[in-house]
Coordinates of N, CA and C and ligand atoms in Angstrom, one line a residue:
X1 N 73.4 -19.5 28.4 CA 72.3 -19.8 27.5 C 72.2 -18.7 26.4
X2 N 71.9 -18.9 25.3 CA 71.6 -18.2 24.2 C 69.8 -17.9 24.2
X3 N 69.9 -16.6 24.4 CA 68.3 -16.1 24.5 C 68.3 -14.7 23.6
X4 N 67.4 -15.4 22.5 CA 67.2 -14.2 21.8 C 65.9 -13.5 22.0
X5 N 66.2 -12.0 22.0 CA 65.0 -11.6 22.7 C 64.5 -10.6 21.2
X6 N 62.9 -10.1 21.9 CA 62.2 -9.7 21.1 C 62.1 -8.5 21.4
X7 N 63.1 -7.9 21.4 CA 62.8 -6.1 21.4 C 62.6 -5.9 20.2
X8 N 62.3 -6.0 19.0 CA 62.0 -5.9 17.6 C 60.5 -5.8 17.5
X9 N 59.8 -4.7 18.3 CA 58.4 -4.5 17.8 C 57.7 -5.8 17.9
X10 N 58.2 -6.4 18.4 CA 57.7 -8.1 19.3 C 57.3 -9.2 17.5
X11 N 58.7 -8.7 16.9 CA 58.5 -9.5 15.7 C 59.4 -10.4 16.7
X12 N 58.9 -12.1 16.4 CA 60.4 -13.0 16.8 C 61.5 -12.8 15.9
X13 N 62.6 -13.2 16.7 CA 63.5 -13.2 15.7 C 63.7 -14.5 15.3
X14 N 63.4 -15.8 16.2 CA 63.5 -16.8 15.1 C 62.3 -17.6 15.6
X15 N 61.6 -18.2 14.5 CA 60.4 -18.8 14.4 C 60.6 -20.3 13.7
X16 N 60.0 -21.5 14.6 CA 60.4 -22.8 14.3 C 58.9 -23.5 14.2
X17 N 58.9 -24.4 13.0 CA 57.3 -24.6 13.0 C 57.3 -26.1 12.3
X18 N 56.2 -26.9 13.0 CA 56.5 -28.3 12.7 C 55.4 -28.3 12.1
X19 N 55.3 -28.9 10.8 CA 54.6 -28.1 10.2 C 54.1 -30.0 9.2
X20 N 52.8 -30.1 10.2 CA 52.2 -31.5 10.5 C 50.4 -31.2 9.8
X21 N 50.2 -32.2 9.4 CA 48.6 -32.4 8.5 C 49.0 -32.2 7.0
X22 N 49.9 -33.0 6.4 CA 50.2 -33.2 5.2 C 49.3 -34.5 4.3
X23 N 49.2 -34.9 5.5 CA 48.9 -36.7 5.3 C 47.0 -36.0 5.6
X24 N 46.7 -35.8 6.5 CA 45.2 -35.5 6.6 C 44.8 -34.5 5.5
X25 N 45.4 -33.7 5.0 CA 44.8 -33.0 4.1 C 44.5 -33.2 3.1
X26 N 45.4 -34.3 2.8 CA 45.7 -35.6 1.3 C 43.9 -36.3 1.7
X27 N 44.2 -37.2 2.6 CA 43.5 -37.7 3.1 C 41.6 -37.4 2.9
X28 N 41.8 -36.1 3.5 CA 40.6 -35.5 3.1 C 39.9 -35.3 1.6
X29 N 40.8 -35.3 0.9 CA 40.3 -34.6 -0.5 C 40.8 -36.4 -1.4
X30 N 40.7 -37.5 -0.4 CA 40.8 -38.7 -1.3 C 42.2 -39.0 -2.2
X31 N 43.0 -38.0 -1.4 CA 44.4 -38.4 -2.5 C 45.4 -39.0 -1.9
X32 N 46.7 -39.4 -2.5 CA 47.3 -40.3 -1.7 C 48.4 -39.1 -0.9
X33 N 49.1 -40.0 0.2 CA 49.6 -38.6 1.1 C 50.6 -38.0 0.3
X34 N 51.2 -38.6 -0.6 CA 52.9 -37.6 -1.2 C 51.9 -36.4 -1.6
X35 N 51.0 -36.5 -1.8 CA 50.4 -35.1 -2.9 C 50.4 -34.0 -1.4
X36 N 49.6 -35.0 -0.4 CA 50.0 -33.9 0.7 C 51.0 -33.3 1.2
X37 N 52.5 -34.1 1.0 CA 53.4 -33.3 0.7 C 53.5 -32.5 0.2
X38 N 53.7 -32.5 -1.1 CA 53.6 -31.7 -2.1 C 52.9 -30.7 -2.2
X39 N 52.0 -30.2 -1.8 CA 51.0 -29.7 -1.2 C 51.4 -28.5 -0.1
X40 N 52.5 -29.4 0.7 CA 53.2 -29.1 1.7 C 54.5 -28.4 1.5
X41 N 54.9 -28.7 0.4 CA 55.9 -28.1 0.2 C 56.0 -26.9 -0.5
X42 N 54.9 -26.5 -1.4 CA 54.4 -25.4 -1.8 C 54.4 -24.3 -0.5
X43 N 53.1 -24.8 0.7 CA 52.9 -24.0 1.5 C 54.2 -23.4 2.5
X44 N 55.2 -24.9 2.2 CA 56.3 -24.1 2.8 C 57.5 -23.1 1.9
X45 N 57.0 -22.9 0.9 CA 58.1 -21.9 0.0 C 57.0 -20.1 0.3
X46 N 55.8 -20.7 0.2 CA 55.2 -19.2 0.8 C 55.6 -18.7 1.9
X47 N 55.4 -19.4 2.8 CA 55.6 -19.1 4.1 C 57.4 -18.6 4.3
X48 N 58.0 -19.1 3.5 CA 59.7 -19.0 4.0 C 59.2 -17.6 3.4
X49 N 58.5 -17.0 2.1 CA 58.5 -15.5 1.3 C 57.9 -14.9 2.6
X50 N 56.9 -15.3 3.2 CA 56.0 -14.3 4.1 C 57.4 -13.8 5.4
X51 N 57.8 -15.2 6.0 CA 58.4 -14.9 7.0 C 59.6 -14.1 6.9
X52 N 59.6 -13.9 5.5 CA 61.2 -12.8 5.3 C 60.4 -11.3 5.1
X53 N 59.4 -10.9 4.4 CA 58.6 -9.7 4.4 C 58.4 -9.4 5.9
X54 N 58.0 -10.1 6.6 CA 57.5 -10.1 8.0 C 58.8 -9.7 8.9
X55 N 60.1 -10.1 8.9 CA 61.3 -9.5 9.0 C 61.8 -11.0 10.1
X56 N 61.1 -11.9 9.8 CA 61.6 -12.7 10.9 C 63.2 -13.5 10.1
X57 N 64.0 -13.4 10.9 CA 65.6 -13.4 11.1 C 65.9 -15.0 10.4
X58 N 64.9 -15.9 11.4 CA 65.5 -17.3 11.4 C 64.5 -18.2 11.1
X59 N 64.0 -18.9 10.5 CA 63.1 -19.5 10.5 C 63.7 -21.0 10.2
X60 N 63.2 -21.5 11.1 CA 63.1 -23.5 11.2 C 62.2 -24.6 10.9
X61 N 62.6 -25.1 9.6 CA 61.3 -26.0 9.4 C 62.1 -27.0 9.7
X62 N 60.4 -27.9 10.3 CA 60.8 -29.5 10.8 C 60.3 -30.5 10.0
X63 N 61.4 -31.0 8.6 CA 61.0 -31.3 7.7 C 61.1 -32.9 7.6
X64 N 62.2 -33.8 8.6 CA 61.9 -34.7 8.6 C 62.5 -35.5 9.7
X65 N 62.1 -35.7 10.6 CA 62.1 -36.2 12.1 C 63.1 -37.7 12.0
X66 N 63.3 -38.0 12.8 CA 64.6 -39.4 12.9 C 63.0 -40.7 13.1
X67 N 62.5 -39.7 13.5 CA 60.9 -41.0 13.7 C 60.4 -41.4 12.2
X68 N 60.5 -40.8 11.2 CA 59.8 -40.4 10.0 C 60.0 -41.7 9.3
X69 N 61.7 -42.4 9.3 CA 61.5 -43.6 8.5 C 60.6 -44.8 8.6
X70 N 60.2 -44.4 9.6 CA 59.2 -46.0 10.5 C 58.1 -45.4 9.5
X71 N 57.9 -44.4 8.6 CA 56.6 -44.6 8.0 C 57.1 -45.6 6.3
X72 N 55.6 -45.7 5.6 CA 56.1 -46.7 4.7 C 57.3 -46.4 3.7
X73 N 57.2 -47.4 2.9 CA 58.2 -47.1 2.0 C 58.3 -45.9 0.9
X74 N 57.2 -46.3 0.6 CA 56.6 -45.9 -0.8 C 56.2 -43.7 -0.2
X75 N 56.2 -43.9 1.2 CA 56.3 -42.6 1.4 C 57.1 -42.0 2.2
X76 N 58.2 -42.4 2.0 CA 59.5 -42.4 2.8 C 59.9 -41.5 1.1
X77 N 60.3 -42.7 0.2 CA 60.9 -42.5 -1.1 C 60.1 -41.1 -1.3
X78 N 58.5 -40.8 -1.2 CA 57.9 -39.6 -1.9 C 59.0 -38.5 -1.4
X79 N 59.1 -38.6 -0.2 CA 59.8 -37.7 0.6 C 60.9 -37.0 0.3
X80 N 61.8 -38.0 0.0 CA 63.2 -37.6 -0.1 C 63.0 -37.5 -2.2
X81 N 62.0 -37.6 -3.0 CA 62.0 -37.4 -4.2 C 61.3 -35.6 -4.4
X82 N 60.7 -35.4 -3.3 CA 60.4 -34.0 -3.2 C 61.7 -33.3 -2.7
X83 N 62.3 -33.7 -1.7 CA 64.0 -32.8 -1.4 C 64.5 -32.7 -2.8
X84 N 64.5 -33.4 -3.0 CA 65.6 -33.6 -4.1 C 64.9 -32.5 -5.5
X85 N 63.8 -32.6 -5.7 CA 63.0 -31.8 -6.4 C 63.3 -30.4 -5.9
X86 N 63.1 -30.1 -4.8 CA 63.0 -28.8 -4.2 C 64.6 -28.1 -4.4
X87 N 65.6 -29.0 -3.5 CA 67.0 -28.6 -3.9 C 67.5 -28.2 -5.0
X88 N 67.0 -29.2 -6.4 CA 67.8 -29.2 -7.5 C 66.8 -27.7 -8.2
X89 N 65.6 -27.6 -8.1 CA 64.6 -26.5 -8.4 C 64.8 -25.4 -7.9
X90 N 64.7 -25.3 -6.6 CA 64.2 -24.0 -6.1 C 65.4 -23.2 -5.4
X91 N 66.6 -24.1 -4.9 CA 67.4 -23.2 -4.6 C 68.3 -21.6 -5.0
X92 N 67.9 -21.7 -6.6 CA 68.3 -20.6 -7.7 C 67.4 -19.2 -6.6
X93 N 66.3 -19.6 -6.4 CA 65.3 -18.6 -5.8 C 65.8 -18.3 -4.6
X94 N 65.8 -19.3 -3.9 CA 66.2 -19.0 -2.5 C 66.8 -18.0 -2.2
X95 N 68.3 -18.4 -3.2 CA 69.5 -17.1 -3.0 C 69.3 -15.9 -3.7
X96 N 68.3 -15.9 -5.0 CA 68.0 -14.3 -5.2 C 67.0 -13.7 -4.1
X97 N 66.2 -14.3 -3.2 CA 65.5 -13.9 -2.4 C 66.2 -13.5 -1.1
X98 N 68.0 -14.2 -1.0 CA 68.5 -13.7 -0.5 C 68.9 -14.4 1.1
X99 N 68.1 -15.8 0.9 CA 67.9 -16.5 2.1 C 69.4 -17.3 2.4
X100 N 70.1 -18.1 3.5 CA 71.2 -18.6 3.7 C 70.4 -19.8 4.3
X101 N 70.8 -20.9 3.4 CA 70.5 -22.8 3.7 C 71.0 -22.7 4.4
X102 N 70.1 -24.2 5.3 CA 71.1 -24.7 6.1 C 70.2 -25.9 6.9
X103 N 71.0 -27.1 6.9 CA 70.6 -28.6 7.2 C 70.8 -28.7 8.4
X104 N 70.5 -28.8 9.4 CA 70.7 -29.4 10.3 C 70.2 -31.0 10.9
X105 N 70.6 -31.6 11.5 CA 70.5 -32.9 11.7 C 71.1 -34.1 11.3
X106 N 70.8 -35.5 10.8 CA 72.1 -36.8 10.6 C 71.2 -36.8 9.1
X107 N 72.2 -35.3 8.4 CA 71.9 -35.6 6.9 C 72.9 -37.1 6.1
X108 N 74.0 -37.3 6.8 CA 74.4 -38.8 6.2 C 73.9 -40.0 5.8
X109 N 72.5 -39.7 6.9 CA 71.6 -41.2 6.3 C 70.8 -40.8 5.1
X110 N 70.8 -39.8 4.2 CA 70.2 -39.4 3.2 C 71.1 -39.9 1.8
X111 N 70.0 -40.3 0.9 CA 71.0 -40.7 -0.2 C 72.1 -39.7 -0.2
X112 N 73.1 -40.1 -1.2 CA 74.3 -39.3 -1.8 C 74.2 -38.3 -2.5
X113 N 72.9 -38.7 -3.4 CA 73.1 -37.1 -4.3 C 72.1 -36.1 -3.4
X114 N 71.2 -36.1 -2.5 CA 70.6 -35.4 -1.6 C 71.8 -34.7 -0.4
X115 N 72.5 -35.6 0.0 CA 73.5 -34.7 0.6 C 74.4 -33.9 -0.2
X116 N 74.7 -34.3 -1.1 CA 75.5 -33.5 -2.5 C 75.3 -32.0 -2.7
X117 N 73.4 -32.5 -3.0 CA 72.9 -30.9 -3.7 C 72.7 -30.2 -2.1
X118 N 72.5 -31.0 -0.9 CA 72.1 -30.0 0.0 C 73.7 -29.0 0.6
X119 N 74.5 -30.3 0.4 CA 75.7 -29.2 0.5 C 76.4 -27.9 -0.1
X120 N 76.0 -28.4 -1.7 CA 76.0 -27.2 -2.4 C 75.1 -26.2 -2.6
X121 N 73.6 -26.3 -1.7 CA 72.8 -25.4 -1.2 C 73.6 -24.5 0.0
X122 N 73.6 -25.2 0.7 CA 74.3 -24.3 2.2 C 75.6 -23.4 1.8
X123 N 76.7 -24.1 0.4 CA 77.8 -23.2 0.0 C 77.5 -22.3 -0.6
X124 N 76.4 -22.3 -1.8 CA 76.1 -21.4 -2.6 C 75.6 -20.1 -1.5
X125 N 74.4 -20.5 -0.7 CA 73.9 -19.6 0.1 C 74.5 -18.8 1.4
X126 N 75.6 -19.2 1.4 CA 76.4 -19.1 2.7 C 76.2 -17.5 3.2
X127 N 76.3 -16.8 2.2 CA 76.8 -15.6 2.5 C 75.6 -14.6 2.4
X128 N 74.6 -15.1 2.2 CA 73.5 -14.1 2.2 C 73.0 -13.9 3.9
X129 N 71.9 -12.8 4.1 CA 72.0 -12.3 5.6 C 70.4 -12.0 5.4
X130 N 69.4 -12.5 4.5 CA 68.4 -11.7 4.7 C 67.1 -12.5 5.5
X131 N 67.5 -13.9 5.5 CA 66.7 -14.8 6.0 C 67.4 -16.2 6.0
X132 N 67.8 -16.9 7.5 CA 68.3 -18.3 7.4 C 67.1 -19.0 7.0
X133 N 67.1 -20.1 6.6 CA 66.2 -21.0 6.7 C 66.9 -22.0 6.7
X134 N 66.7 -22.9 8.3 CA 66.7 -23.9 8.4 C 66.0 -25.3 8.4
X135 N 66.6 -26.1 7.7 CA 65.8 -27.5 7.7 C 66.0 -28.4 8.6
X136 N 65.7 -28.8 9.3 CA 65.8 -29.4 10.4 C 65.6 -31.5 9.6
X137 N 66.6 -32.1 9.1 CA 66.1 -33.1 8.4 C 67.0 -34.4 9.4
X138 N 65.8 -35.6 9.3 CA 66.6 -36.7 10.5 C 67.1 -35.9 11.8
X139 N 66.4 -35.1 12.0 CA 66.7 -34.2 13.1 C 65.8 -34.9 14.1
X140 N 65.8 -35.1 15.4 CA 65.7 -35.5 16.3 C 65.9 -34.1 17.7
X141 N 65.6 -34.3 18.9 CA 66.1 -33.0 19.6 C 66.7 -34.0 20.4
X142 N 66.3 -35.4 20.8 CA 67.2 -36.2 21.8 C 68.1 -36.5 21.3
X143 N 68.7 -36.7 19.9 CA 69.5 -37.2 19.4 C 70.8 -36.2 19.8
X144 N 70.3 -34.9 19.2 CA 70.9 -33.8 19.2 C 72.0 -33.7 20.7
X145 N 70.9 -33.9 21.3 CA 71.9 -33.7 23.1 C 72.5 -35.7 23.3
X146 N 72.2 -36.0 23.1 CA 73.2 -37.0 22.6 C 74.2 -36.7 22.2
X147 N 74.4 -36.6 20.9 CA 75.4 -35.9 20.1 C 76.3 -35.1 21.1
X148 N 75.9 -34.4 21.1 CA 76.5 -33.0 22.5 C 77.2 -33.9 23.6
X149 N 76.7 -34.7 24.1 CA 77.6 -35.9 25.1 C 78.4 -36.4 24.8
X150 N 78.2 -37.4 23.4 CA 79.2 -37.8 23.0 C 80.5 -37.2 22.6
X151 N 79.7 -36.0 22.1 CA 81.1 -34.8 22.0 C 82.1 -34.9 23.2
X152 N 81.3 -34.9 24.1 CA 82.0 -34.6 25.6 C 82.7 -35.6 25.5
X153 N 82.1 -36.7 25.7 CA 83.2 -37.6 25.9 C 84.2 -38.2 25.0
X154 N 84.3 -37.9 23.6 CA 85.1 -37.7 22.8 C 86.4 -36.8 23.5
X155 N 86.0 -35.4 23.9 CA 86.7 -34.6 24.2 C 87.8 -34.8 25.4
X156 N 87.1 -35.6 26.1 CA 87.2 -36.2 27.3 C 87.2 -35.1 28.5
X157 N 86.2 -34.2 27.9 CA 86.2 -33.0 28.5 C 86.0 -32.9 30.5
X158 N 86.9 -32.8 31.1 CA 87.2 -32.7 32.8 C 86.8 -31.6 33.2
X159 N 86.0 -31.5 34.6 CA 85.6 -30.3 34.9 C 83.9 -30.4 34.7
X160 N 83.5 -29.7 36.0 CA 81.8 -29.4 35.4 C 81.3 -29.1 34.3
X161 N 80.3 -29.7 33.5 CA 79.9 -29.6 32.2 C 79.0 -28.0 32.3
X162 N 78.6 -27.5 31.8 CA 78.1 -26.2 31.9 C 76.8 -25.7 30.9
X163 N 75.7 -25.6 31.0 CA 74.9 -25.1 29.9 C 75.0 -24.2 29.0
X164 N 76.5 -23.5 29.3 CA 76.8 -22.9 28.0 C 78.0 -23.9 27.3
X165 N 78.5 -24.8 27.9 CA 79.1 -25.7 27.0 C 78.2 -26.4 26.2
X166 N 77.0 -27.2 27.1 CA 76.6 -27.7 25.6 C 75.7 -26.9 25.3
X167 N 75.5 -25.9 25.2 CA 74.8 -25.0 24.0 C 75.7 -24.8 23.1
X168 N 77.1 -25.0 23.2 CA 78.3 -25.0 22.5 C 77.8 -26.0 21.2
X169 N 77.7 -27.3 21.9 CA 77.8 -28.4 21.3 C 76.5 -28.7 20.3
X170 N 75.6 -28.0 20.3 CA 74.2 -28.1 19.7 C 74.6 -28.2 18.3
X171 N 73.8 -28.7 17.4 CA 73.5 -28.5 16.0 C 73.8 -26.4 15.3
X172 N 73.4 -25.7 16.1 CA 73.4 -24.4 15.2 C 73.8 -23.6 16.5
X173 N 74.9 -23.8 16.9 CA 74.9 -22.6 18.5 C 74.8 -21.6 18.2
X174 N 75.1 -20.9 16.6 CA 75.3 -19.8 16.5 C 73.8 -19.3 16.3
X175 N 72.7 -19.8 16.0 CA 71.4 -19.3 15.8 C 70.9 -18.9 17.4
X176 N 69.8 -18.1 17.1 CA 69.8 -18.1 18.6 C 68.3 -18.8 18.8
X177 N 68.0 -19.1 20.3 CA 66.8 -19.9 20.4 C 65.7 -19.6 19.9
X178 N 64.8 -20.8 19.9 CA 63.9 -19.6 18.9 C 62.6 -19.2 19.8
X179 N 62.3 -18.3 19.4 CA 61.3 -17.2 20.2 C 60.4 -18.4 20.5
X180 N 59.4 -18.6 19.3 CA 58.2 -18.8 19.2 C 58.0 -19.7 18.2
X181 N 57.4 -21.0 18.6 CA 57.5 -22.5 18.0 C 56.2 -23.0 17.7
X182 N 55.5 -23.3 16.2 CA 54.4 -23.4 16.2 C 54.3 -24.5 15.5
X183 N 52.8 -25.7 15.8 CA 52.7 -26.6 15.2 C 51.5 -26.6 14.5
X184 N 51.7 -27.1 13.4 CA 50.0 -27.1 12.8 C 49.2 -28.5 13.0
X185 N 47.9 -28.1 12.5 CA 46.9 -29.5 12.3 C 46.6 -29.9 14.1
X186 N 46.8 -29.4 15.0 CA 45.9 -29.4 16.2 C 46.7 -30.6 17.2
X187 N 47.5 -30.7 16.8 CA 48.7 -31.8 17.6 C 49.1 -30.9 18.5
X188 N 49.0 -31.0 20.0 CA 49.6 -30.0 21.4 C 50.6 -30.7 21.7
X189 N 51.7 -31.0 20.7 CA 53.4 -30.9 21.3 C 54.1 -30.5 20.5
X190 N 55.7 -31.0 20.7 CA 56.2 -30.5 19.8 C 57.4 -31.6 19.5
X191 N 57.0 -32.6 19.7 CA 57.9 -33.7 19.1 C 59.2 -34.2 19.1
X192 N 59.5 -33.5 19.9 CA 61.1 -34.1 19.4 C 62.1 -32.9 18.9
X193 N 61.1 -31.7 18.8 CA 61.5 -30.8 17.7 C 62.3 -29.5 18.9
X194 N 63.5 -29.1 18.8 CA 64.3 -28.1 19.9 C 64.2 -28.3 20.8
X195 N 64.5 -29.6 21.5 CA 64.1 -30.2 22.6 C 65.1 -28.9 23.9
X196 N 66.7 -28.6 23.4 CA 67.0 -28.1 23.8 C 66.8 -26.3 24.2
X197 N 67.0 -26.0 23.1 CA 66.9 -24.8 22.4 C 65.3 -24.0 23.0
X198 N 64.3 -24.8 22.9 CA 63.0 -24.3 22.9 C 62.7 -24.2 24.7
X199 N 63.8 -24.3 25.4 CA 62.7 -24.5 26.8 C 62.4 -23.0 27.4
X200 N 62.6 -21.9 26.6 CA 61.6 -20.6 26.7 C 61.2 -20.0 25.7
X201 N 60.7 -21.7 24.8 CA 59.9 -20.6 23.9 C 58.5 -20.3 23.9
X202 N 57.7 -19.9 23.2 CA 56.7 -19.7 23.3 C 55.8 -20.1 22.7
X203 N 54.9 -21.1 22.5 CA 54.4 -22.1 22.0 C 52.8 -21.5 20.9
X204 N 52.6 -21.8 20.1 CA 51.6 -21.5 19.7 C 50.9 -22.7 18.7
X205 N 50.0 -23.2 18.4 CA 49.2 -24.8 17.7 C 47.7 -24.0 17.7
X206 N 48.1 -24.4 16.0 CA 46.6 -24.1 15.3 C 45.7 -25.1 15.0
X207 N 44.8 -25.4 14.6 CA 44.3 -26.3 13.7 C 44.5 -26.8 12.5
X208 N 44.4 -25.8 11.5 CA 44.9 -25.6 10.1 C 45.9 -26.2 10.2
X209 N 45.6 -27.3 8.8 CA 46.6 -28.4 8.4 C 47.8 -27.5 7.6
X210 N 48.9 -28.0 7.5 CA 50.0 -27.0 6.7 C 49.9 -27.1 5.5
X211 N 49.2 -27.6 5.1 CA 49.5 -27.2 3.4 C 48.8 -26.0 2.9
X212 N 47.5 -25.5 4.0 CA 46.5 -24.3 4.2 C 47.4 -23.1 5.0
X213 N 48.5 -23.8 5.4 CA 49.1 -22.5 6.3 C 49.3 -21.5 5.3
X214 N 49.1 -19.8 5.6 CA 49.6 -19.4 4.8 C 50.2 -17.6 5.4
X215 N 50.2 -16.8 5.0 CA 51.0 -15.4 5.5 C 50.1 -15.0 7.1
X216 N 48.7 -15.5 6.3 CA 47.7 -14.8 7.3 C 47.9 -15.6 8.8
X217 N 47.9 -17.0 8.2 CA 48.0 -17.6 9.7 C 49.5 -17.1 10.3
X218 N 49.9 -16.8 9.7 CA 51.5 -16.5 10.5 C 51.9 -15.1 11.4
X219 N 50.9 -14.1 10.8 CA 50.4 -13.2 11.5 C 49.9 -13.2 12.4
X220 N 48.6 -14.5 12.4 CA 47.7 -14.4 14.0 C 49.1 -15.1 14.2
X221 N 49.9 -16.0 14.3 CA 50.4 -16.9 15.1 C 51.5 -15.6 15.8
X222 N 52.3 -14.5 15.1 CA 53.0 -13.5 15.8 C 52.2 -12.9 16.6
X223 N 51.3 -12.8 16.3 CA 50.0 -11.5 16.9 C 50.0 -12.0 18.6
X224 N 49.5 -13.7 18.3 CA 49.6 -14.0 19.6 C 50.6 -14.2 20.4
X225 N 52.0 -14.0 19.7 CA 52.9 -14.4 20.7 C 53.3 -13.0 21.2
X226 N 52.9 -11.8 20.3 CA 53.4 -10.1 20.7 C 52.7 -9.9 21.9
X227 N 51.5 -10.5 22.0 CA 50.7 -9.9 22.9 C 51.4 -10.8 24.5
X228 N 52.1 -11.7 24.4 CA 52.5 -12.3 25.7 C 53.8 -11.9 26.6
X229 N 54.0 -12.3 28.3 CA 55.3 -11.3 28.0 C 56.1 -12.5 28.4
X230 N 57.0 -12.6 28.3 CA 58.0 -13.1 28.6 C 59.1 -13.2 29.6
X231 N 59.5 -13.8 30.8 CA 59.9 -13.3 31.9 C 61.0 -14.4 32.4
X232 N 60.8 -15.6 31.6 CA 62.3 -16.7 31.3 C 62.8 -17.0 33.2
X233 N 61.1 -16.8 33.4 CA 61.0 -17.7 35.2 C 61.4 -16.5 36.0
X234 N 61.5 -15.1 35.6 CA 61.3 -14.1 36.7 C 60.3 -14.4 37.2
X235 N 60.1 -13.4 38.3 CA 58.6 -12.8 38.7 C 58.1 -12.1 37.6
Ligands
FPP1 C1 54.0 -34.0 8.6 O1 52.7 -34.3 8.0 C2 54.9 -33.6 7.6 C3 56.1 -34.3 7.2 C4 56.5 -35.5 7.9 C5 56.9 -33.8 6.1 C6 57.1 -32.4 6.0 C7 57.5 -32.1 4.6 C8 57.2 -31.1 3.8 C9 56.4 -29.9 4.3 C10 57.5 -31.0 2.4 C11 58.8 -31.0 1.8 C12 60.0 -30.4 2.5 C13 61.1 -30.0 1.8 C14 62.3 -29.5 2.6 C15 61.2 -30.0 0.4 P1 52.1 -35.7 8.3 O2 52.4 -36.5 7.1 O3 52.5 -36.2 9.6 O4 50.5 -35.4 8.3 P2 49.4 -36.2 9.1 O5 49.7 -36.1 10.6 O6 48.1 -35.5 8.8 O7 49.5 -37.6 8.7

């Protein structure tokens, strides 16, 4: 098993956040939900600046779930018209800020020119070390260990299967698990989201819709996970 631990002045080293109340926050102020995206997408370019000041290593947004298409049309398209906004815009920053892209999940069901620019995000960025940021897109966590099976049996792999094999087989083996997994807007799960990866992490769910998320909430949300200890089912 890959367990990354928090000897680092109890900063995590990777932090995953599903990052929900886009649509209520729209909602609230009478507008339609892409703005809450939008909205949302902002809050998530702060947050990726806070989480690299803050010194956190990995950070994973859960940007669009394998559930997500079942929503409508008209905000399916908003969706993938903000990636494509964000990729073709913002990546220039990314990498002076020094971050390394990276997609994980069934980016193939995404239009062509969205997998295009995201692959030439993850190339351009490859080599920077100051902050991953992962996008977790059509990402699923059952899918994922699917995937991992299928591998197997592709491989026609004989012999006991082993939990470090399929940690092998995961979407990012090389990342390590992530510490501490937070969701916003007051939803107590986590969806679908590191189904594998997350079974010692440490959970934390705020209220605060994500487009409000901002440095400060991200502090209480370390604050509270510094203060817990961690014992991965010791005594
Ligand atoms: C959940 O809020 C949010 C999403 C399904 C999409 C997340 C997308 C972003 C933060 C913006 C863009 C990302 C990139 C990579 C450019 P919800 O719609 O489920 O909110 P609700 O539960 O209040 O309806």
């Amino acid at each position: 098993m890959v367990e990354s631990s928090d000897k680092r002045g109890n900063i995590p080293i990777h932090v995953g956040i599903v990052m929900d109340g886009n649509g209520r926050w729209a909602k609230r102020r009478f507008l339609p939900r892409v703005i809450g995206h939008q909205a949302g997408m902002k809050a998530m370019e702060r947050v990726i600046d806070s989480a690299k000041d803050l010194g956190i290593r990995y950070l994973s947004l859960y940007a669009f779930s394998t559930e997500n298409w079942k929503r409508s049309h008209s905000e399916v398209q908003g969706l993938m018209g903000l990636f494509r906004y964000y990729l073709k815009g913002k990546i220039d920053s990314m990498h002076r800020r020094g971050a390394k892209v990276r997609f994980v999940g069934h980016l193939d069901a995404f239009p062509d020119d969205i997998r295009e620019i995201a692959q030439m995000a993850m190339e351009r960025t490859k080599d920077n070390g100051d902050i991953d940021v992962i996008f977790c897109v059509n990402y699923g966590g059952r899918q994922e260990i699917v995937d991992a099976v299928n591998q197997l049996l592709v491989q026609k792999q004989v012999g006991p299967v082993t939990e470090e094999t399929m940690r092998g087989l995961m979407y990012a083996p090389d990342v390590p698990d992530p510490d501490l997994l937070i969701r916003t807007a007051g939803e107590l799960r986590m969806s679908n989201f590191w189904l594998w990866e997350g079974a010692y992490s440490e959970y934390y769910f705020t209220d605060v819709y994500w487009p409000d998320f901002n440095k400060a909430e991200l502090e209480r949300a370390i604050e509270s996970y510094a203060g817990r200890e961690r014992r991965y089912g010791t005594a």
